[in-house]
Amino acid sequence: MKFAFVIHPTSLEDVIRYEPGAVGKGRPLIEKIMEWMPAYTAARVTGVCTPDGRTTEGWFVAATYMPEQMLALPRETVYAKILSAIRIGADLGAEVVGLGAFTGVVGDAGLTIAERSPIAVTTGNSLTIAAGVKSLLRGAHEMEIDPACATAVVIGATGSIGSACVELIAPHVEHVVMVARNATRLRKLLDDLAGKVPCSLSIETDIRAAVPRGQLVLTATTSTQELIEPADLQTGAVVCELSLPHDVGRRVAIERPDVLVTEGGNIRVPGRPRFERVREPGRDFDLGLAPGTALACMSETMLLAIENRREHYTLGRGIDLEKVREIDELAERAGFELADMRAFDKPVTPGAIAAIKTAARERRASAVGTV
Ligand SMILES: NC(=O)c1ccc[n+]([C@@H]2O[C@H](COP(=O)([O-])OP(=O)(O)OC[C@H]3O[C@@H](n4cnc5c(N)ncnc54)[C@H](OP(=O)(O)O)[C@@H]3O)[C@@H](O)[C@H]2O)c1
């Protein structure tokens, strides 16, 4: 079975990576062009093959809006472009479609789009959640943090991804601080989860007050601005970034060499996956990831195609944790694995991790020295 995946640029760097001619054009002009542009097929995906020989192929179809436009334009206008991207995929033979980044966030997180779609729809959030939690715990292991004695801060905790991450992180840690802007929704989440999860929970609307409390930080927000101030992070903290666009800016890499930042939603795709530009056959479509790697939401869509699942899968903001577990198992069976750690367009190598740990030790020692 074939798949389609709806993509859109999440930053100006994404636009320039695809279209170098956009350099120097300025954001307002680029946004105007995108408003006029119809959806189009950006890449063909081939070579996905599981260890037991099952395959799929598909297309990335672009619904060209920036994240800010997805949030600001009339909802029906945005739905119309996403649905036209889905129809392009369906005409190419796709039977399941994934909603990438903000195309799965806008409105009711895929429910309305699924009602109007000619093919099965998923946001891909279930595998993103499974990968994000694993990635945070891998980071803790690398930084020699015992999660059982740690506080985790989940930013975007009331969201589709964030709320499920809280539930899955809770059994591993001592305390979770749940962060978002809307206090009413946070209080409701606290009421829903208190007594249901084994660790203690608290809520916070001020990110700057929350971040210093955690050794482990996971971000899954729809903010279009960087959210984490380098000075707020604990020495030797781990930050798992799921947001697209990112919440963690390069200032963290520059100013905090003692902190391990890792993109949590990157998956190594089995086989010899090839993402080829449709406009220039033979040229790779650059996802800004390591070769052979895709986002978890793309991987979920590929998996549903491999499994011949012609049904809507992850939709809406209330995530079914059974589906998270199921897709994680399907991923494991099909050879979709957590990709090696990466952040700020670079791999986080074992040497880099050793340097981060040394920087954390030195920072702790100098803090003791100054007391
Ligand atoms: N890596 C991947 O494979 C992958 C896959 C899918 C999605 N994503 C990304 O994951 C992110 C979250 O998606 P989602 O579907 O969970 O979205 P969602 O359901 O809309 O949730 C967004 C959450 O972020 C919070 N938030 C928004 N702006 C904020 C701000 N300025 N400060 C603090 N909290 C803020 C929201 O609460 P308040 O409004 O109350 O603040 C809410 O809790 C998006 O960036 C999306 O692109 C990544």
mmCIF file of C-alpha atoms in Angstrom, residues 227-368:
data_model
loop_
_atom_site.group_PDB
_atom_site.id
_atom_site.type_symbol
_atom_site.label_atom_id
_atom_site.label_comp_id
_atom_site.label_asym_id
_atom_site.label_seq_id
_atom_site.Cartn_x
_atom_site.Cartn_y
_atom_site.Cartn_z
ATOM 1 C CA LEU A 227 11.048 29.373 24.297
ATOM 2 C CA ILE A 228 14.001 28.172 26.363
ATOM 3 C CA GLU A 229 16.411 30.679 27.854
ATOM 4 C CA PRO A 230 19.912 29.165 28.112
ATOM 5 C CA ALA A 231 20.413 30.630 31.593
ATOM 6 C CA ASP A 232 17.376 28.772 32.953
ATOM 7 C CA LEU A 233 18.625 25.241 32.324
ATOM 8 C CA GLN A 234 20.094 23.158 35.133
ATOM 9 C CA THR A 235 23.718 22.143 34.812
ATOM 10 C CA GLY A 236 23.932 18.872 32.877
ATOM 11 C CA ALA A 237 20.241 18.908 31.912
ATOM 12 C CA VAL A 238 18.774 16.932 29.001
ATOM 13 C CA VAL A 239 16.399 18.690 26.604
ATOM 14 C CA CYS A 240 14.374 16.573 24.199
ATOM 15 C CA GLU A 241 12.985 18.729 21.403
ATOM 16 C CA LEU A 242 9.869 17.566 19.579
ATOM 17 C CA SER A 243 8.526 20.939 18.421
ATOM 18 C CA LEU A 244 8.687 21.971 14.785
ATOM 19 C CA PRO A 245 9.624 24.791 14.563
ATOM 20 C CA HIS A 246 12.064 24.231 17.411
ATOM 21 C CA ASP A 247 11.611 25.736 20.866
ATOM 22 C CA VAL A 248 15.325 25.455 21.646
ATOM 23 C CA GLY A 249 17.473 28.034 19.861
ATOM 24 C CA ARG A 250 21.126 27.879 18.905
ATOM 25 C CA ARG A 251 21.907 30.153 21.854
ATOM 26 C CA VAL A 252 21.488 27.087 24.055
ATOM 27 C CA ALA A 253 24.180 25.258 22.065
ATOM 28 C CA ILE A 254 26.504 28.246 22.241
ATOM 29 C CA GLU A 255 25.945 29.351 25.810
ATOM 30 C CA ARG A 256 25.325 25.979 27.470
ATOM 31 C CA PRO A 257 27.930 23.399 26.379
ATOM 32 C CA ASP A 258 26.994 21.411 29.509
ATOM 33 C CA VAL A 259 23.428 20.678 28.328
ATOM 34 C CA LEU A 260 22.461 17.746 26.081
ATOM 35 C CA VAL A 261 19.885 18.820 23.489
ATOM 36 C CA THR A 262 18.433 16.120 21.246
ATOM 37 C CA GLU A 263 15.728 16.138 18.591
ATOM 38 C CA GLY A 264 13.405 13.456 19.897
ATOM 39 C CA GLY A 265 11.315 12.560 16.880
ATOM 40 C CA ASN A 266 13.864 11.273 14.373
ATOM 41 C CA ILE A 267 13.597 7.673 13.176
ATOM 42 C CA ARG A 268 15.943 5.531 11.098
ATOM 43 C CA VAL A 269 13.860 4.067 8.252
ATOM 44 C CA PRO A 270 14.602 0.439 7.273
ATOM 45 C CA GLY A 271 15.818 -0.518 3.806
ATOM 46 C CA ARG A 272 17.503 1.987 1.547
ATOM 47 C CA PRO A 273 15.076 4.887 1.781
ATOM 48 C CA ARG A 274 15.399 7.552 -0.847
ATOM 49 C CA PHE A 275 13.657 10.937 -0.749
ATOM 50 C CA GLU A 276 13.927 12.298 -4.282
ATOM 51 C CA ARG A 277 12.865 15.733 -5.452
ATOM 52 C CA VAL A 278 10.039 15.524 -7.968
ATOM 53 C CA ARG A 279 11.082 18.780 -9.644
ATOM 54 C CA GLU A 280 14.664 17.604 -10.164
ATOM 55 C CA PRO A 281 14.643 13.797 -10.458
ATOM 56 C CA GLY A 282 17.873 12.281 -9.168
ATOM 57 C CA ARG A 283 18.385 15.023 -6.569
ATOM 58 C CA ASP A 284 17.720 14.287 -2.917
ATOM 59 C CA PHE A 285 14.989 16.085 -1.050
ATOM 60 C CA ASP A 286 16.805 17.445 1.996
ATOM 61 C CA LEU A 287 14.784 16.952 5.171
ATOM 62 C CA GLY A 288 17.537 18.469 7.267
ATOM 63 C CA LEU A 289 18.074 15.079 8.912
ATOM 64 C CA ALA A 290 20.740 12.382 8.709
ATOM 65 C CA PRO A 291 20.565 10.194 5.550
ATOM 66 C CA GLY A 292 17.980 7.415 5.798
ATOM 67 C CA THR A 293 16.195 9.246 8.604
ATOM 68 C CA ALA A 294 12.632 10.560 8.715
ATOM 69 C CA LEU A 295 10.461 12.231 11.311
ATOM 70 C CA ALA A 296 8.464 9.921 13.572
ATOM 71 C CA CYS A 297 5.180 11.230 12.152
ATOM 72 C CA MET A 298 6.345 10.307 8.620
ATOM 73 C CA SER A 299 7.466 6.926 9.901
ATOM 74 C CA GLU A 300 4.046 6.262 11.471
ATOM 75 C CA THR A 301 2.437 6.936 8.095
ATOM 76 C CA MET A 302 4.889 4.596 6.328
ATOM 77 C CA LEU A 303 4.188 1.900 8.920
ATOM 78 C CA LEU A 304 0.427 2.123 8.415
ATOM 79 C CA ALA A 305 1.023 1.690 4.669
ATOM 80 C CA ILE A 306 3.336 -1.278 5.266
ATOM 81 C CA GLU A 307 0.688 -2.841 7.537
ATOM 82 C CA ASN A 308 -2.074 -2.178 4.945
ATOM 83 C CA ARG A 309 -4.068 -0.257 7.562
ATOM 84 C CA ARG A 310 -6.685 1.665 5.594
ATOM 85 C CA GLU A 311 -8.136 3.347 8.693
ATOM 86 C CA HIS A 312 -7.796 6.694 10.420
ATOM 87 C CA TYR A 313 -5.181 6.244 13.134
ATOM 88 C CA THR A 314 -3.982 9.116 15.363
ATOM 89 C CA LEU A 315 -6.446 12.006 15.313
ATOM 90 C CA GLY A 316 -7.490 14.775 17.700
ATOM 91 C CA ARG A 317 -5.937 15.947 20.961
ATOM 92 C CA GLY A 318 -6.945 13.005 23.149
ATOM 93 C CA ILE A 319 -4.316 10.387 22.417
ATOM 94 C CA ASP A 320 -5.071 6.696 22.937
ATOM 95 C CA LEU A 321 -1.996 5.318 24.693
ATOM 96 C CA GLU A 322 -2.852 1.837 23.378
ATOM 97 C CA LYS A 323 -2.181 3.178 19.875
ATOM 98 C CA VAL A 324 1.139 4.634 21.042
ATOM 99 C CA ARG A 325 2.119 1.190 22.319
ATOM 100 C CA GLU A 326 0.815 -0.544 19.202
ATOM 101 C CA ILE A 327 2.625 1.680 16.713
ATOM 102 C CA ASP A 328 5.792 1.440 18.795
ATOM 103 C CA GLU A 329 5.610 -2.365 18.571
ATOM 104 C CA LEU A 330 4.867 -2.247 14.839
ATOM 105 C CA ALA A 331 7.856 0.078 14.414
ATOM 106 C CA GLU A 332 10.137 -2.267 16.292
ATOM 107 C CA ARG A 333 8.952 -5.265 14.246
ATOM 108 C CA ALA A 334 9.436 -3.373 10.983
ATOM 109 C CA GLY A 335 12.931 -2.132 11.844
ATOM 110 C CA PHE A 336 12.056 1.540 12.379
ATOM 111 C CA GLU A 337 14.476 2.602 15.129
ATOM 112 C CA LEU A 338 15.245 5.734 17.079
ATOM 113 C CA ALA A 339 17.831 7.574 14.990
ATOM 114 C CA ASP A 340 21.202 8.519 16.451
ATOM 115 C CA MET A 341 21.072 11.697 18.489
ATOM 116 C CA ARG A 342 21.046 14.952 16.593
ATOM 117 C CA ALA A 343 20.604 18.639 17.350
ATOM 118 C CA PHE A 344 21.230 21.966 15.626
ATOM 119 C CA ASP A 345 21.762 20.272 12.226
ATOM 120 C CA LYS A 346 24.575 18.063 13.553
ATOM 121 C CA PRO A 347 24.886 14.544 14.954
ATOM 122 C CA VAL A 348 25.474 14.366 18.695
ATOM 123 C CA THR A 349 28.414 11.964 18.612
ATOM 124 C CA PRO A 350 29.780 9.974 21.571
ATOM 125 C CA GLY A 351 32.669 12.474 21.613
ATOM 126 C CA ALA A 352 30.213 15.367 21.822
ATOM 127 C CA ILE A 353 28.395 13.677 24.716
ATOM 128 C CA ALA A 354 31.693 13.180 26.556
ATOM 129 C CA ALA A 355 32.441 16.896 26.071
ATOM 130 C CA ILE A 356 28.984 17.855 27.386
ATOM 131 C CA LYS A 357 29.525 15.715 30.486
ATOM 132 C CA THR A 358 32.953 17.273 31.086
ATOM 133 C CA ALA A 359 31.459 20.769 30.711
ATOM 134 C CA ALA A 360 28.723 19.838 33.209
ATOM 135 C CA ARG A 361 31.303 18.543 35.722
ATOM 136 C CA GLU A 362 33.365 21.717 35.351
ATOM 137 C CA ARG A 363 30.315 23.921 35.753
ATOM 138 C CA ARG A 364 29.284 22.065 38.897
ATOM 139 C CA ALA A 365 32.816 22.323 40.283
ATOM 140 C CA SER A 366 33.016 26.049 39.572
ATOM 141 C CA ALA A 367 29.581 26.574 41.158
ATOM 142 C CA VAL A 368 30.839 24.825 44.324
#
